[in-house]
C-alpha positions as a LaTeX table, in Angstrom:
\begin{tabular}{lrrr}
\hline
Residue & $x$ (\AA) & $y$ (\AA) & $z$ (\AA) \\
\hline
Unk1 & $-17.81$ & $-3.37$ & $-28.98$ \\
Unk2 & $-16.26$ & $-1.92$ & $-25.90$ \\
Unk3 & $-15.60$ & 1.83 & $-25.51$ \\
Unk4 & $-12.80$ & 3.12 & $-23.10$ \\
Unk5 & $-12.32$ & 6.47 & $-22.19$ \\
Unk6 & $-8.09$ & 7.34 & $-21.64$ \\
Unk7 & $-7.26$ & 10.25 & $-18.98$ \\
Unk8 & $-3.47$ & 10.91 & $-19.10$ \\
Unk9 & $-2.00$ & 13.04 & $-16.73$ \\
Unk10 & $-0.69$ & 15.91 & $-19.15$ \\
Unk11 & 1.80 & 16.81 & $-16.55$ \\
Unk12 & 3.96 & 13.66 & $-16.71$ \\
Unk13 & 6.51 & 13.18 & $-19.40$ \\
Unk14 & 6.07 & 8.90 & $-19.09$ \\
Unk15 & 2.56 & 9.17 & $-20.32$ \\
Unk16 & 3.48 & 9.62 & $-23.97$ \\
Unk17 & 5.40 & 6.99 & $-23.77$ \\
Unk18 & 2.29 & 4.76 & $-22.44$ \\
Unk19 & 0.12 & 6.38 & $-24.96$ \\
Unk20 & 2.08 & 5.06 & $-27.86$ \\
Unk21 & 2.36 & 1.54 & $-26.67$ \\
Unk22 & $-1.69$ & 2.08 & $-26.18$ \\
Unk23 & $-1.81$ & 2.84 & $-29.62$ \\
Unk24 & 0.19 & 0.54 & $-30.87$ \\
Unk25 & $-1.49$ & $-2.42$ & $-28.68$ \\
Unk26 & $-5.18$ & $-1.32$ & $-30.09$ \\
Unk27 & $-4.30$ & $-0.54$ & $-33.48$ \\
Unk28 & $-5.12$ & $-3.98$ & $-35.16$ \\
Unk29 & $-8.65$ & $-4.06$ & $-32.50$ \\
Unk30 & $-10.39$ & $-1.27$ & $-34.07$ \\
Unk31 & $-13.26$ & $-3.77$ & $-34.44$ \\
Unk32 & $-13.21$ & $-4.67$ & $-30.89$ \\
Unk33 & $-12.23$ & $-1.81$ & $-28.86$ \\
Unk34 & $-13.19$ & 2.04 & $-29.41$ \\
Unk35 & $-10.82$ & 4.14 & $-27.99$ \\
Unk36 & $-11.77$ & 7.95 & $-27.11$ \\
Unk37 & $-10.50$ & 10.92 & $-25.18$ \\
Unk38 & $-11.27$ & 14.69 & $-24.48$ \\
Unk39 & $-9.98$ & 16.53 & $-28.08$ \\
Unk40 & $-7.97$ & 18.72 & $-26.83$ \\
Unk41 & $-5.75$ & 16.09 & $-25.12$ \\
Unk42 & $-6.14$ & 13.53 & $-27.69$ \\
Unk43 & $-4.27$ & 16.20 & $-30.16$ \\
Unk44 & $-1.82$ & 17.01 & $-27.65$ \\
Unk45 & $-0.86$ & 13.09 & $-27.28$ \\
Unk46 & $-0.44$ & 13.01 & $-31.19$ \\
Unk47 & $-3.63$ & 10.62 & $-31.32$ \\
Unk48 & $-6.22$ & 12.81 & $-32.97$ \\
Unk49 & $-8.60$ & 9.55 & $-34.44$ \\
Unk50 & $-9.45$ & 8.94 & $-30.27$ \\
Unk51 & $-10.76$ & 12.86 & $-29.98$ \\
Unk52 & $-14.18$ & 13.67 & $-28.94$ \\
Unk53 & $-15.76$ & 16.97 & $-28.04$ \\
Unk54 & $-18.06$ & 16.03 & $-25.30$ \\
Unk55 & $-15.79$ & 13.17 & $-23.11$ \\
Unk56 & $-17.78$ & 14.03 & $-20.15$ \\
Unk57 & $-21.05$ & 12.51 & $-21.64$ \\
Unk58 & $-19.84$ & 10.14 & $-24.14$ \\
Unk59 & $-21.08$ & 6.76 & $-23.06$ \\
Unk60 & $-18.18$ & 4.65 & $-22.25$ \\
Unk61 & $-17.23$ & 0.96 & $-20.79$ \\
Unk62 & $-14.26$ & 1.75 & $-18.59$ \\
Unk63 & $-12.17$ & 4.60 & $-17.82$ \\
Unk64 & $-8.09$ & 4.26 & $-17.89$ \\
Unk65 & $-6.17$ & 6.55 & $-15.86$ \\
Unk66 & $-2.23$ & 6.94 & $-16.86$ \\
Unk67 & $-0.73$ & 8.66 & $-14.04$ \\
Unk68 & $-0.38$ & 8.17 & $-10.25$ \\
Unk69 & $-3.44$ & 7.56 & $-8.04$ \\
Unk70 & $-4.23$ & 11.40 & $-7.87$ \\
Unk71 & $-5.28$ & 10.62 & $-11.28$ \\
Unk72 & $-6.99$ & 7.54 & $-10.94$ \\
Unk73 & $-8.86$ & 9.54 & $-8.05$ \\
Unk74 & $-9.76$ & 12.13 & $-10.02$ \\
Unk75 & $-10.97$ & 10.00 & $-13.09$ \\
Unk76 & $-12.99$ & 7.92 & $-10.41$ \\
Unk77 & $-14.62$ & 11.09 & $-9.54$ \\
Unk78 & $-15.44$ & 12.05 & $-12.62$ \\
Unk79 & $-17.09$ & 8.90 & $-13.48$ \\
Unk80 & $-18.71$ & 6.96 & $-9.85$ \\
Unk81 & $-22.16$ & 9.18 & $-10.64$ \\
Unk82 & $-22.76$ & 7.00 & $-13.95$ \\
Unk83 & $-21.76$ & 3.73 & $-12.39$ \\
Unk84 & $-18.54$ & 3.24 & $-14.95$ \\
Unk85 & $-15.72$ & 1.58 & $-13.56$ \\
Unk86 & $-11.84$ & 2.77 & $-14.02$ \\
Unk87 & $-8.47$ & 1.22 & $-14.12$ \\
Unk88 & $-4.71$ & 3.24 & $-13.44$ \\
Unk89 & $-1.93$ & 2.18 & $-15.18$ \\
Unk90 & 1.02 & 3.63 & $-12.99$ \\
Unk91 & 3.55 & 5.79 & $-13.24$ \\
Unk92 & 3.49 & 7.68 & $-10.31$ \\
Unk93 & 5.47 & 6.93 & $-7.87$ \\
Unk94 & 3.38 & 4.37 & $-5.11$ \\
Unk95 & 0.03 & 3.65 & $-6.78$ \\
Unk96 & $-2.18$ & 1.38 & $-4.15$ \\
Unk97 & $-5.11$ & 2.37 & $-6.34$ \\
Unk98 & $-3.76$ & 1.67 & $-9.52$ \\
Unk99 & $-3.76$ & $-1.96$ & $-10.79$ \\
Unk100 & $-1.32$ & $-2.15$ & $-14.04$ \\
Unk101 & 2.43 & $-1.72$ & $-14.08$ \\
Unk102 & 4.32 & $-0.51$ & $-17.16$ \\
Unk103 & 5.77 & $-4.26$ & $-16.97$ \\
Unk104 & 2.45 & $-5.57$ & $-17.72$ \\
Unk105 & 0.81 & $-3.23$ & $-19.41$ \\
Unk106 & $-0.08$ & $-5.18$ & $-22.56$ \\
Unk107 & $-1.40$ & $-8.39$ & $-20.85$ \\
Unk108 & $-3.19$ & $-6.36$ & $-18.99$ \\
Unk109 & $-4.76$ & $-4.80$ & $-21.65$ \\
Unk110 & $-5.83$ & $-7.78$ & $-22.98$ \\
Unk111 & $-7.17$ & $-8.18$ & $-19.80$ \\
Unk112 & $-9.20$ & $-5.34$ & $-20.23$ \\
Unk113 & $-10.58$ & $-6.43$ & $-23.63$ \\
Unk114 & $-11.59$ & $-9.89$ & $-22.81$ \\
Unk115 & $-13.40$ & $-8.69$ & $-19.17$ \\
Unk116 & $-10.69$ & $-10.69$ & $-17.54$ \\
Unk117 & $-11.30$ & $-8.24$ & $-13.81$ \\
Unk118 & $-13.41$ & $-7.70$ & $-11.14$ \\
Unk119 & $-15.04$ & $-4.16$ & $-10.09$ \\
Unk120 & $-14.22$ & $-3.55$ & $-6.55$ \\
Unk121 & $-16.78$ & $-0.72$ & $-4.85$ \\
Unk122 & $-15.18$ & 1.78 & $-2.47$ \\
Unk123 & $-16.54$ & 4.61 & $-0.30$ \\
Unk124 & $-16.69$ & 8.25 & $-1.32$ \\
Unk125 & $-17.77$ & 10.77 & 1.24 \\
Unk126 & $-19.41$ & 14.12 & 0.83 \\
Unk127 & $-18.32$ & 17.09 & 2.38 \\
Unk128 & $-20.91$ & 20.37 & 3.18 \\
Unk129 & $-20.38$ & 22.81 & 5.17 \\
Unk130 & $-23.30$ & 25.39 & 6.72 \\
Unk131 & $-21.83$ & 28.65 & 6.51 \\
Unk132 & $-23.51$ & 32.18 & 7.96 \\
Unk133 & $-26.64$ & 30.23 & 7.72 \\
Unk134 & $-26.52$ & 28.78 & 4.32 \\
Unk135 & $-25.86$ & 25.15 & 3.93 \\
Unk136 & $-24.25$ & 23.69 & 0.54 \\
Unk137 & $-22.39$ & 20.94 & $-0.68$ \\
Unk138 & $-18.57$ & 21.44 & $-1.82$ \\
Unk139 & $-17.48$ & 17.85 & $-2.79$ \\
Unk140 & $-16.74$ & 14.43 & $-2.61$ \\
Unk141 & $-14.02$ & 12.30 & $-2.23$ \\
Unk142 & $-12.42$ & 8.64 & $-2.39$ \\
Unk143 & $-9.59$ & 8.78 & $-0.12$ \\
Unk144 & $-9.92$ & 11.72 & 2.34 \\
Unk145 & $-11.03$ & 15.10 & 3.31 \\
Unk146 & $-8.89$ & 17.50 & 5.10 \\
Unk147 & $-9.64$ & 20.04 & 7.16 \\
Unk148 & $-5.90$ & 22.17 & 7.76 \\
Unk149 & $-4.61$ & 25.24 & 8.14 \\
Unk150 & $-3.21$ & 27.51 & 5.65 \\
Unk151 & 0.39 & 28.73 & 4.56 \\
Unk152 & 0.58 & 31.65 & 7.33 \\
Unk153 & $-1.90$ & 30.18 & 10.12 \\
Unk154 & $-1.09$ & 29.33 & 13.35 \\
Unk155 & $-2.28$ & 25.83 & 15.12 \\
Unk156 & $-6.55$ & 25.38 & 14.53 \\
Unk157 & $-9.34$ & 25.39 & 17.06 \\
Unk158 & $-11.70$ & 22.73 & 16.32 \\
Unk159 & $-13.99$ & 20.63 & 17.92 \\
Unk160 & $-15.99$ & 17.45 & 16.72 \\
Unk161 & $-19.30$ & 15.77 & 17.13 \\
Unk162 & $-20.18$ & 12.10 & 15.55 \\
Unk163 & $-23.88$ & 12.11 & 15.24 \\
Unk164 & $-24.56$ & 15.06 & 17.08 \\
Unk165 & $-22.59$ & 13.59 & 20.09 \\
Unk166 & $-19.81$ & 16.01 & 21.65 \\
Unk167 & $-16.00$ & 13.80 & 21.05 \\
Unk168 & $-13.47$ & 16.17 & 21.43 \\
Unk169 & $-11.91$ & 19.51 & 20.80 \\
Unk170 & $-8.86$ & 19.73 & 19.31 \\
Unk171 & $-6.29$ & 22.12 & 18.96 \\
Unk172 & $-4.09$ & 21.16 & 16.19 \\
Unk173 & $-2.73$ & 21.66 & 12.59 \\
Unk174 & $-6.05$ & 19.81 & 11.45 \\
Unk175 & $-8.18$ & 16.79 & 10.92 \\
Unk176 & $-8.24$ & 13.94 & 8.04 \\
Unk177 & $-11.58$ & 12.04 & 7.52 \\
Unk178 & $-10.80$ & 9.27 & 5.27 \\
Unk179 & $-12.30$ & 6.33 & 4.33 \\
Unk180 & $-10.84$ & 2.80 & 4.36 \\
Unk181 & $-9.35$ & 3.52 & 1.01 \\
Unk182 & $-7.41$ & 6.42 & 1.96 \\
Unk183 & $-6.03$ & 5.24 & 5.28 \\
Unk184 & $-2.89$ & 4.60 & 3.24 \\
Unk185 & $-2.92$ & 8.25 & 1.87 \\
Unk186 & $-2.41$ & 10.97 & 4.16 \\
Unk187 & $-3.62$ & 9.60 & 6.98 \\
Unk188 & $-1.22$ & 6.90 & 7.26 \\
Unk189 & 1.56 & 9.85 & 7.51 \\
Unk190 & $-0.17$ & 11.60 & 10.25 \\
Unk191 & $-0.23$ & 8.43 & 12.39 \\
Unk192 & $-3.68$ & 6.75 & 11.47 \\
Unk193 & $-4.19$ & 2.86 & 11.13 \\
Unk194 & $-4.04$ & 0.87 & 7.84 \\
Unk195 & $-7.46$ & $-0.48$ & 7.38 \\
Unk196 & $-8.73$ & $-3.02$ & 5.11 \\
Unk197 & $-10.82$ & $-1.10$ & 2.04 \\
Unk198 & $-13.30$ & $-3.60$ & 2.66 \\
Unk199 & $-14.43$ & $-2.28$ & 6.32 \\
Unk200 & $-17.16$ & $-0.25$ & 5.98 \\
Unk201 & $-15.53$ & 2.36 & 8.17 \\
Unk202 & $-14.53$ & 5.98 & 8.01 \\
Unk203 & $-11.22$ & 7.15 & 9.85 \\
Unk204 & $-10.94$ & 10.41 & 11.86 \\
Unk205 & $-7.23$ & 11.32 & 12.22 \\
Unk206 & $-5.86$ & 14.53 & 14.11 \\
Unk207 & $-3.07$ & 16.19 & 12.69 \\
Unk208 & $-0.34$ & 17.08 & 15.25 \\
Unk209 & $-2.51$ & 17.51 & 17.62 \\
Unk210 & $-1.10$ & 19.73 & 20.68 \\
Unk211 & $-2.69$ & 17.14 & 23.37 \\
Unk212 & $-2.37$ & 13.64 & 24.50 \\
Unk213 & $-5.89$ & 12.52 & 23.93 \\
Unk214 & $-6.75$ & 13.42 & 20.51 \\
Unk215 & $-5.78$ & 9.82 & 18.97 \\
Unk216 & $-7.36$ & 8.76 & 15.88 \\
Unk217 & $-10.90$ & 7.11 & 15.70 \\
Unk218 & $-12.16$ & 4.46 & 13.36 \\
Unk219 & $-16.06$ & 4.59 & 12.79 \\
Unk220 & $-19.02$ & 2.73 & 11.10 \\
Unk221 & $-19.39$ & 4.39 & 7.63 \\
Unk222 & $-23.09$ & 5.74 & 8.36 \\
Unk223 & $-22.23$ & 7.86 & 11.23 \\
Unk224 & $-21.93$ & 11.45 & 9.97 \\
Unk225 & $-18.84$ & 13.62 & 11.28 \\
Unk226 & $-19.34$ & 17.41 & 12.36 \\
Unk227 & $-16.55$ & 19.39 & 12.60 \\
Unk228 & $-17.07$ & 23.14 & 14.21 \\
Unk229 & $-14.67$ & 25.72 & 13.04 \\
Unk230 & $-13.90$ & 28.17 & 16.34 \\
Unk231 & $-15.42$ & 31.65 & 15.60 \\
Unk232 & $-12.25$ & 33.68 & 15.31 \\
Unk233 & $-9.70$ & 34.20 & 12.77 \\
Unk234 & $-8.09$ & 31.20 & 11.47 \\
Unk235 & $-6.93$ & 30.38 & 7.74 \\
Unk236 & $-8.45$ & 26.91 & 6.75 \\
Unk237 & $-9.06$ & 25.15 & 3.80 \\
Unk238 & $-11.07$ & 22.09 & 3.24 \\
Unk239 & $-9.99$ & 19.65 & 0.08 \\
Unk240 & $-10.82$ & 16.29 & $-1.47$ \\
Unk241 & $-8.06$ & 14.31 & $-2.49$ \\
Unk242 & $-5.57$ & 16.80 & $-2.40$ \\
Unk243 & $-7.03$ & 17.98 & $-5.45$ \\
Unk244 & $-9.76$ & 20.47 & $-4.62$ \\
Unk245 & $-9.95$ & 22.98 & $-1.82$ \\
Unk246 & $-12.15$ & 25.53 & $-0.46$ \\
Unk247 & $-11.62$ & 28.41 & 2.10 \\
Unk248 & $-13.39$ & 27.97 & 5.51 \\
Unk249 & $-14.87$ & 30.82 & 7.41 \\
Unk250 & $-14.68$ & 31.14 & 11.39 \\
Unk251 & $-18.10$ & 29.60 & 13.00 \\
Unk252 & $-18.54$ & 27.38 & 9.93 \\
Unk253 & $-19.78$ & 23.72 & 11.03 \\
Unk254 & $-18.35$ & 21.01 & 8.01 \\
Unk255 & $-20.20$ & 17.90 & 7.93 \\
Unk256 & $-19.16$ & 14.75 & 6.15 \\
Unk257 & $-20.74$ & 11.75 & 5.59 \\
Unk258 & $-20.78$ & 8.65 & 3.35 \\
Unk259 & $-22.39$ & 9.39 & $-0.54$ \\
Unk260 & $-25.11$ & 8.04 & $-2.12$ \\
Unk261 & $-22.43$ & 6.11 & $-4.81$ \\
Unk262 & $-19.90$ & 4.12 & $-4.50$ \\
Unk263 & $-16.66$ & 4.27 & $-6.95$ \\
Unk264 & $-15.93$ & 1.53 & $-9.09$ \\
Unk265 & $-12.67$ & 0.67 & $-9.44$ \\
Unk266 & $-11.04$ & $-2.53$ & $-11.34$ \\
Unk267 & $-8.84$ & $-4.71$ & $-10.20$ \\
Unk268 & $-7.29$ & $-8.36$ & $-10.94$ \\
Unk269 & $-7.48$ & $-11.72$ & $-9.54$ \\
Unk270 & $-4.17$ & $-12.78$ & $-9.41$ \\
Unk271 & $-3.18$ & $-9.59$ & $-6.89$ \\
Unk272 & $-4.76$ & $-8.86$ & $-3.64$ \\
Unk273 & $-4.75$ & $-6.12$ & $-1.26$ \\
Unk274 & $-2.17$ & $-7.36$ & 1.38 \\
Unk275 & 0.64 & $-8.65$ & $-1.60$ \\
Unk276 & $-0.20$ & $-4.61$ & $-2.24$ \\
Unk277 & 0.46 & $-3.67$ & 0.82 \\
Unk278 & 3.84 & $-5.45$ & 1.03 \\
Unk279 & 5.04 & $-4.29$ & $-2.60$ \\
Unk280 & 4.55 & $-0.68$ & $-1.90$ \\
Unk281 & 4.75 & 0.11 & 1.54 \\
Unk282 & 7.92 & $-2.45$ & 2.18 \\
Unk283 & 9.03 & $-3.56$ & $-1.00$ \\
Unk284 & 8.00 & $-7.25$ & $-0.03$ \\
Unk285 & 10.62 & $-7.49$ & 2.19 \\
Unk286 & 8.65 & $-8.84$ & 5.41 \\
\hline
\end{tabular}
């Protein structure tokens, strides 16, 4: 029997709607398919036979993300460390990460069921940071970390080093370090190449940067990126996916690198990444 974990994204009015056609779809495979999800949520959905109290350590098949691909990233992230894969079904409002459209959504569960998909492994990187003398690790991330400046700051005195070699300094509203995954995210908007997820490669994109020379940088995925924060006042946060942030200090050195674990992340045969491409980014018009 299969177990599969739900995550909807409380904050979007479609995913009731998706949870009751979920419902409805598994509610004559109860002796295939065991459905679970955190209690609390589970209740809130009106679905209180899927709650569990302990989601985080329940073993599970698959995880299914209803929402956008914040929330697929965030499931991914919550799940990469145990090696279980996870699937979005979209209804945000581009989703390159997530596979199933509201169209589809039954077929594709059946997909689903019968192990009709393929796991796909993408790149998360870590981010630490060694600050007054203590080093520690903040987080991890599929599609990018940023390094920007806060609401009231002005423009952001960094400079970089790849492997302990000098690049650049920058002055500028930031730096992205994405992975091949996430140069459609936020680093596609600040002017970085669209690379193929499959390219072991990390992606070092300056944010308005106030020079000619700072252009982005594509990289082999085991070279480790330092990033020295100048050592006076500046307000900077660091995040992972958008979705978690930390304050930076001045003088603080961030490094990022590739993790240990890969994400897991399921996709189907009959779509591939460049009929993606086209769908979302130009509405297969080209």
């Amino acid at each position: 029997m299969k177990t599969i974990a739900i995550y909807p994204n409380i904050n979007k009015d479609e995913s009731a709607q998706v949870m009751e056609r979920i419902r409805s779809y598994f509610a004559d495979k109860q002796d295939r398919v065991r459905i679970v999800m955190s209690r609390s949520i589970a209740e809130m959905f009106n679905c209180p036979e899927y709650g569990i109290d302990d989601l985080d350590n329940e073993p599970i098949d698959l995880g299914l993300s209803i929402g956008g691909d914040g929330t697929l990233l965030g499931v991914c992230r919550k799940l990469y460390t145990r090696k279980i894969p996870a699937c979005g079904i979209n209804i945000g409002r581009v989703g390159f990460l997530t596979d199933i459209e509201l169209t589809e959504l039954e077929s594709r569960l059946d997909n689903l069921l019968n192990g009709e998909y393929q796991v796909v492994e993408r790149t998360v990187i870590s981010g630490s940071v060694l600050s007054q003398g203590n080093r520690r690790m903040l987080g991890h991330a599929i599609n990018d970390v940023v390094i920007g400046k806060g609401g009231l700051s002005r423009m952001l005195s960094l400079s970089m080093r790849i492997d302990d070699t000098m690049i650049n300094d920058y002055k500028a509203d930031g730096v992205i370090v994405s992975t091949a995954t996430g140069s459609t995210a936020y680093s596609l908007s600040a002017g970085g190449p669209i690379v193929n997820p499959s390219v072991p490669a990390l992606l070092i994109t300056p944010i308005c940067p106030h020079t000619l020379d700072a252009r982005p940088m594509i990289i082999p995925d085991d070279e480790e990126v330092q990033i020295y924060i100048a050592a006076v006042h500046q307000d900077i946060q660091m995040t992972f996916d958008g979705q978690e942030s930390f304050q930076l200090l001045p003088g603080d050195v961030v490094y990022i690198r590739k993790g240990k674990n890969p994400a897991r992340i399921i996709k189907f045969g009959d779509k591939n990444y460049y009929d993606t491409l086209k769908s979302k980014l130009w509405g297969n018009s080209k």
